[in-house]
Amino acid sequence: MGCAVILFPVLPILFIFLFFLQNNSIKTSKYNFFTFLPLNLFEQFQRIANAYFLFLLILQLIPQISSLAWFTTVVPLVLVLAVSGVKDAIDDFNRHKSDKHVNNRPVQVLINGMLKDEKWMNVQVGDIIKLENNNFVTADLLLLSSSEPHSLTYIETAELDGETNLKVKQALTVTAELGEDLQKLTEFNGEVKCEAPNNKLDKFTGTLTLRGEKYALDNEKMLLRGCTIRNTEWCFGLVIYAGPDTKLMQNSGKTTFKRTSIDRLMNVLVLVIFAFLALMCLILAIGNGIWEYDKGYYFQVYLPWAEGVNSASYSGFLMFWSYVIILNTVVPISLYVSVEIIRLGNSFYIDWDRKMYYPLNDTPAQARTTTLNEELGQIKYIFSDKTGTLTQNIMCFNKCSINGKSYGDVYDMSGQRIEINEKVDFSYNQLADPKFAFYDHSLVEAVKLSDVPTHRFFRLLSLCHTVMPEEKKEGNLVYQAQSPDEGALVTAARNFGFVFRARTPETITIVEMGETKIYKLLAILDFNNVRKRMSVIVRSPEGDLTLYCKGADTILYELLHSSCDTLKEETTEHLNEFAGEGLRTLVVAYKNLDEDYFQEWIRRHHEASTALEGREDKLSELYEEIEKDLMLLGATAIEDKLQDGVPQTIETLAKANIKIWVLTGDKQETAMNIGYSCNLLNDDMEDVFIIEGSTSDDVLNELRKKMKPDSFLDSDEINIQFEKSSKKPKIIPDEQANGVYGLVITGHSLAYALEGNLELELVRTACLCKVVICCRVTPLQKAQVVELVKKYKKAVTLAIGDGANDVSMIKTAHIGVGISGQEGMQAVLSSDFSFAQFRYLQRLLLVHGRWSYIRMCKFLKYFFYKNFAFTLVHFWYGFFSGFSAQTVYDEWFITLYNLVYTSLPVLGMSLFDQDVDDRWSMLFPQLYVPGQQNLYFNKTVFVKCMLQGIYSSLILFFIPYGAMYNTMRSDGKAIADYQSFALMAQTCLLIVVSVQIGLDTSYWTVVNQFFIWGSLSVYFAITFTMYSDGMYLIFTASFPFIGTARNTLSQPNVWLAIFLSITLCVLPVVGFRFLKAQLKPTPSDKIPSWQYEKAKKRPPPPSPKRRLRRTSTRRSGYAFSHQHGFGALIMSGRNMRPKSPFATTGTFSPNSDKHKHKGL
Amino acid sequence: VNKQYSFPTQGGETRPSRCPDNSAFKQQKLPAWKPQLTIATVLPSFFLTGAFCLAVGVCLILVSACLFLSQIDYSDKCSDCSKLRENSSNWNKECYCSVNFTLKEDILGDVFMYYGLQNFYQNHRRYVISRSDAQLLGRNVNRSYCAPFTTYRNGTPMAPCGAIANSMFNDTIDLFYNLNSSAIQVPVLKTGNSWWTDKNVKFRNPKSYNLSSAFAGTARPPYWHKPVYLLDEEDERNNGYVNEDLIIWMRVSAFATFRNLYRRVKRIRQFADGLPAGNYTFRISYNFPVTKFKGRKHVILSTVVWSGGSNPFLGIAYVVSGTAATLTGFVITAIHLKLRKKKTYFQK
């Protein structure tokens, strides 16, 4: 049996034993069947409002204090707990389900010399398992052996870090010998010592002791859970960490619970309300003390003091608590639950939106977090990843310049460029990639005419690279490229008839215009960051020795032969043109080599590459020596394809006053190129600052220098003020720059700026700029930048990205958005919202976010209003009932008011309301601004609601009071009895709040009508039922209001009073709102309805897409990855398969090529 | 609703498209009425409401001008009696007092007689809950909320129990018409003064062969002069718990100052049209002490109209609101016109 003892030197023996038994099941769920109730209740009672109601319940058990029947508190509390509980249960059930799904994936485990199918969760540390191509890695494994030569194993780490390029792992030679031999594997008996489980993805240290020999283990021999096996038929691995100990699970960590600013505001408000409640109770308690002293004492003939009460002050003390119970409705217990429901509903709208559904990969938008919706309406800063987010991460061979002739654009007779959509027909080439598109037919003509430079150009592209081909089926060529640019170039060559077919360490097989040629590969002069170029030296079948080179223009131009000068000028012109369009350019050149010279060179090369000291230096010297006097061939231009609608989206978002920062790991040139091509940066800007300093002083100076032009704005006073104020993180107020600026900062400088006291400077400078681009930043720095803005700016931030390198910033920002439908899922998994295309962001923010925010604000305003209006009537009644904690309303009304009578209309409003429709909010992005400024709900608005509530409660108490005071019914009977008054007051209240919600609702759907009218009808229906004879005779003690409804609501002056209350409560609001809209219009008021109607009939034409034309010269020679290439690997032949590729041209069916690769 | 599309996947199997339904609800396109606050809706609402309120207010004021109302505070007029009642040991001594008044003109229509109490906190919470509805329904009650008037020390339950019942207003007020030096007692009705539901549903006597046996084992509340089954010895249907004076008292008032209907003038003989002009006397058996808690007692004669008894509040409130609404309407018009001028000015 395969046996390995895994030891942690640092851990005590008990833990070792436990760890050894660790199986591979994971658990992300929180509860199980038995722990659900206690745990969930415990969590819920940590909410201040819920805990408060528990406290109330306890208060109500004290008979001297109890002023309300128990059900008034219990029913809402139980309902609220139940709703939240059900939601938690459903969430947890889903987590259980996904856990179960993952835990039950099958895997082959070596048991007793046999491979057996097991479930993932049954895999244990020390097991040996077999993985096959495209399998997910089950646990963290030590690679033992694989099907590939030298026991190489290719893995894709998309789920782990978002990178989709292949990585190579290699087993120890001693274990690689085990091969596929189950017998040997079973007998494998080693001991692994390794570090305790940790979350470092790129580090592993340990030793393997086998037959007394010790072998060092490092990360190169580890397959981590979450990776996918690629291009490897099978491999065997020994489980080192399983389940929760795996690096993937260790990394997933605790997701921080995000709360919206409204959440935080609500918590503050609840505390304010508590204080307000305490104040009211105090006033009433003092009133009671005075009353009992002044009147109650004498009234004792008819109403002796309660048992145990012997002084007015003690009575006042008890009354304080009684009023705490009565006035409890001012603390909105159902607030949180309603808010959750509203957010959930608004999240569903996001899921359901067809305009955010991407049909190409069948991906609808998804609200993964349902608690952040209204925050979407308040975004001020967007932090965007570049690759895969703004761009499609698809590189397209778009244009080229060959021998002084530019191809790619199509011109008409008069020389004007025209847009055509007719693709070039590549049917002459059966190995062509059908996805490749090119529009300039003249290039194909040139190829067909066997134009020598053109052929040489494409031959170079098909030879000079480090791409690995894969041809599982004949004709089905798949290129594995380290960088997508290289893939694009090779694919272009393939389509034009120079098909790179196969490679061995010594040869490259090319199908040149249908003819298979085998070139001898003599040397790869690999890429690195300093050289910025790569070359290959090949011998053609005819025996010619040629060096092919491609690289950045700045570098390559220095190496050209002087005879190329005229061509150089022409090419430069083309290069400028390409760069002006935001294309990535490369210059290609070649050189025929002299046989003798080369033999001598290759000898020195061999010496150098085996040298023990200064190998790198010697090699690069040699490279430089041979890479000179090159003959210019031309240039390539690759388009880093933007996603659809990115420039328009960015324009719209900018109009909505949202600042966009691009944080990318890419190089500065690339990042800036994309910045220009998606309209972030443009030549209308006053200046684009570039910060590249590498020491703190430099950065400081640079920042200062950039700050200077604006120094008159950041007048010294502000600076002084900042220095004076305390050391707490300060909020920097928004400043206005004297122009439109852009800022580009590299990760290197950023690191220095983030280090010390430069933070503040950085934020101030950056926020003055319209656009900030940070390039070459690490994932951690991305998060730091977001954190920085969060810390110093009172603004809501959103981070959007698609790769695992964006996870940290997605988690840090207030709202994280993941681009789904790509290969890596890590970003989506940790995001709050996800959709397939960047352009959906504008709909998410401007439509869904805005609506959610407005709905939430309207809801809160109304909710606080209705509770104040409801509760404060008790307060006024206290002054007329001897401060005895007598309620105004029937206890059932108090119970049902929030839950039944008024819950649905306000929910209806907060789920359906639209002040303007979706098209309108997209056309007028400035409608988004009030949300950013937090205008619709803040403390001032809350105070206004409170005042309105107080006003309404005064009306609602004193109008019925006045109407009933010392009067009679029309049949002469007394009217002013308590029950009639209660009914009248509650009817007034309910109609007033219903009219108020009607006034707040600006979008009356059928549902709203139904809810509002329904709630009123339900009120009357329930009231008449509860006050009926039958209910009284059955539940005598609970329904003492028998007959009140019939007797009171038949009185004309009751209805007159109700009408008067409504008029007095609502009409001032109508007038106030109208005048406010007239005198201080908000953006949405500014759109007159006639204009709206007009636009509805005839939608304004979409703004014409501007063609980006720039004069400035920026070029990027980006066609390589940032690391060293596969060159060494190729030359050593270690990654070559022994089997021979299909070597002849046959009848190949064109097949798809995957060229979605993720750059670093 | 859109039909579901199917997407072929790599495995060749089809799965339903994840494209959301194209329903008006899910796409937030439900047809809706979008009312807006425009000048065209706001102004009419102000002016119409204003006009309506003014009309109703004037109407109410005019109508209540036709009302007759006479309120006599007799708490001090019978000062002997009130002093006598201050000492509770005199509870069984009778005390009568008379209050005279003159009607200058005939009062036509139904005339109602009320007693009014001031500063009597019938709406105090502990007072309001101190009753047993089940007992008043004629049921045997084990547990009741009548504290502190539930049982006597010896365990005899009070019937009816509770602070409300115990404090029942027990003055007797008779109205005499002094015609030619002879006093004619004005005939009054003591039934039909309470709500039908109270009389017929909410209050029931315990079932037994006669009333006194029905209340056997219980005792009158401490402040009462006679047990509950002797409240009205003349009318069996107005006795016990269903006695209307008790029923009306048990319907506690919302405020500390209140009126309860006591009697209605029976429209027969010379009172067929109401009360003729002349001198009248209230003869009051003064039992209910109010001086102890600084209260006042009134006796009130009143007529009613469709809007109820005399109450200037609603009329005035309507006139004031109507005026305010109309004025606001004018203010809004003014502001609107001014703003519109400004706008056109700027547009030029």
XYZ file of C-alpha atoms in Angstrom, chain A residues 738-951:
214
model
C -7.744 73.712 -13.002
C -8.034 71.419 -15.944
C -8.436 67.873 -17.017
C -5.443 65.819 -16.049
C -4.503 62.225 -16.257
C -2.088 60.403 -14.032
C -0.074 57.342 -14.808
C 1.855 55.769 -11.995
C 3.880 52.606 -11.985
C 3.707 49.993 -9.323
C 7.255 50.714 -8.380
C 6.565 54.341 -7.580
C 3.308 53.363 -6.023
C 5.105 51.145 -3.571
C 7.145 54.102 -2.418
C 4.213 56.424 -2.340
C 2.176 53.992 -0.279
C 4.998 53.497 2.153
C 5.029 56.548 4.277
C 3.692 60.009 4.601
C 3.239 60.286 0.888
C -0.154 58.614 1.026
C -1.954 61.853 1.536
C -0.091 63.589 -1.244
C -0.808 60.721 -3.551
C -4.521 60.707 -2.872
C -4.788 64.430 -3.258
C -2.903 64.462 -6.512
C -4.650 61.441 -7.887
C -8.088 62.672 -7.017
C -7.424 65.926 -8.783
C -6.947 63.991 -11.956
C -9.807 62.804 -14.031
C -8.198 59.507 -14.793
C -5.612 57.520 -12.946
C -3.807 54.567 -14.424
C -1.635 52.404 -12.247
C 0.470 49.937 -14.147
C 2.751 47.135 -13.111
C 0.882 46.817 -9.827
C 0.683 43.649 -7.828
C -2.649 42.300 -6.638
C -1.809 43.510 -3.165
C -1.117 47.007 -4.428
C -4.433 47.025 -6.191
C -6.090 46.440 -2.860
C -3.898 49.053 -1.245
C -4.916 51.682 -3.750
C -8.574 50.913 -3.151
C -7.980 50.977 0.569
C -6.261 54.305 0.225
C -9.208 55.940 -1.452
C -11.587 54.337 1.003
C -9.552 55.734 3.839
C -9.165 59.306 2.705
C -12.244 59.870 0.629
C -15.779 59.694 1.797
C -16.789 57.902 -1.322
C -18.160 54.589 -2.394
C -15.739 52.528 -4.420
C -16.282 49.774 -6.908
C -13.676 47.388 -8.185
C -14.170 45.428 -11.354
C -11.963 42.678 -12.627
C -11.897 39.208 -14.024
C -8.802 37.483 -12.772
C -7.580 36.118 -9.525
C -5.180 39.018 -9.329
C -8.196 41.254 -8.930
C -9.640 39.301 -6.039
C -7.976 41.359 -3.378
C -9.237 44.627 -4.759
C -12.678 43.189 -5.372
C -12.805 42.151 -1.767
C -11.478 45.460 -0.534
C -13.742 47.795 -2.455
C -17.193 48.584 -1.204
C -18.525 46.716 -4.164
C -16.704 44.111 -6.157
C -17.756 43.217 -9.642
C -16.479 40.174 -11.453
C -16.472 39.675 -15.178
C -17.927 36.220 -15.631
C -17.847 33.900 -18.529
C -14.070 34.005 -18.718
C -11.973 31.053 -17.813
C -10.928 31.955 -14.307
C -13.738 31.994 -11.832
C -11.882 33.289 -8.819
C -12.848 36.928 -9.339
C -16.477 36.084 -9.857
C -16.504 33.891 -6.803
C -15.344 36.675 -4.571
C -17.376 39.383 -6.254
C -20.650 40.880 -5.222
C -22.010 41.264 -8.710
C -20.941 39.605 -11.886
C -21.709 39.905 -15.550
C -20.026 39.089 -18.801
C -19.172 42.441 -20.308
C -17.703 45.637 -18.984
C -20.340 47.690 -20.755
C -23.052 46.274 -18.505
C -21.487 48.262 -15.728
C -23.275 51.397 -16.840
C -26.612 49.666 -16.678
C -25.783 48.159 -13.332
C -24.908 51.548 -11.876
C -27.037 54.030 -13.726
C -30.187 51.968 -13.855
C -30.177 49.276 -11.206
C -27.974 51.106 -8.771
C -29.813 54.330 -9.131
C -33.202 52.729 -8.785
C -32.113 50.675 -5.816
C -30.714 53.723 -4.119
C -33.760 55.844 -4.747
C -36.069 53.062 -3.714
C -34.135 52.408 -0.558
C -34.104 56.094 0.336
C -37.779 56.487 -0.342
C -38.433 53.411 1.708
C -36.418 54.633 4.666
C -37.950 58.076 4.548
C -41.420 56.669 4.502
C -40.662 54.000 7.036
C -39.350 56.377 9.628
C -42.149 58.786 8.893
C -44.877 56.247 9.352
C -43.446 54.958 12.581
C -43.015 58.401 14.026
C -46.505 59.430 13.030
C -47.800 56.211 14.516
C -45.940 56.247 17.797
C -45.895 59.871 18.753
C -49.670 59.956 19.012
C -49.189 57.930 22.191
C -46.868 60.613 23.434
C -49.454 63.375 23.018
C -52.151 61.179 24.509
C -49.988 60.774 27.593
C -50.652 64.386 28.465
C -54.377 63.706 28.463
C -54.456 60.348 30.167
C -52.500 61.106 33.282
C -49.249 59.807 31.730
C -50.540 56.364 32.508
C -49.086 54.588 29.479
C -52.515 54.217 28.003
C -52.278 53.429 24.316
C -54.253 55.370 21.793
C -54.889 52.442 19.510
C -56.316 49.032 19.890
C -53.570 46.567 20.767
C -54.308 44.551 17.666
C -53.832 47.593 15.549
C -50.460 48.140 17.171
C -49.556 44.543 16.400
C -50.689 44.608 12.835
C -49.815 48.149 11.816
C -46.262 47.484 10.726
C -46.752 43.902 9.696
C -49.978 43.918 7.775
C -51.513 47.288 7.226
C -48.531 49.257 6.020
C -45.919 46.732 4.986
C -47.030 45.843 1.492
C -47.603 49.308 0.028
C -44.159 50.443 1.028
C -42.635 47.208 -0.222
C -44.498 47.704 -3.458
C -43.068 51.155 -3.770
C -39.561 50.033 -2.970
C -39.716 47.212 -5.469
C -41.383 48.947 -8.379
C -40.766 52.636 -8.141
C -39.041 54.406 -11.014
C -38.736 58.140 -11.067
C -37.504 58.006 -14.636
C -37.244 54.962 -16.800
C -34.078 53.072 -17.592
C -33.401 54.636 -20.954
C -33.728 58.021 -19.455
C -31.267 57.389 -16.685
C -28.763 56.119 -19.247
C -29.221 59.179 -21.421
C -28.852 61.562 -18.541
C -26.008 60.194 -16.469
C -26.039 63.343 -14.349
C -29.140 61.895 -12.703
C -26.691 59.663 -10.897
C -24.974 62.491 -9.077
C -27.410 62.975 -6.165
C -26.720 59.407 -5.111
C -22.995 60.022 -4.926
C -23.612 63.035 -2.774
C -25.879 61.019 -0.559
C -28.641 63.516 -1.056
C -31.713 61.356 -0.850
C -31.198 59.943 2.582
C -28.923 61.365 5.204
C -29.192 62.735 8.684
C -30.861 65.918 7.538
C -33.434 63.987 5.607
C -33.986 61.808 8.642
C -34.600 64.846 10.817
C -37.041 66.092 8.200
C -38.874 62.771 8.284
C -38.958 62.986 12.016
C -40.367 66.488 11.935
C -42.941 65.455 9.390
C -43.810 62.509 11.589
C -44.148 64.746 14.613
C -46.338 67.151 12.676
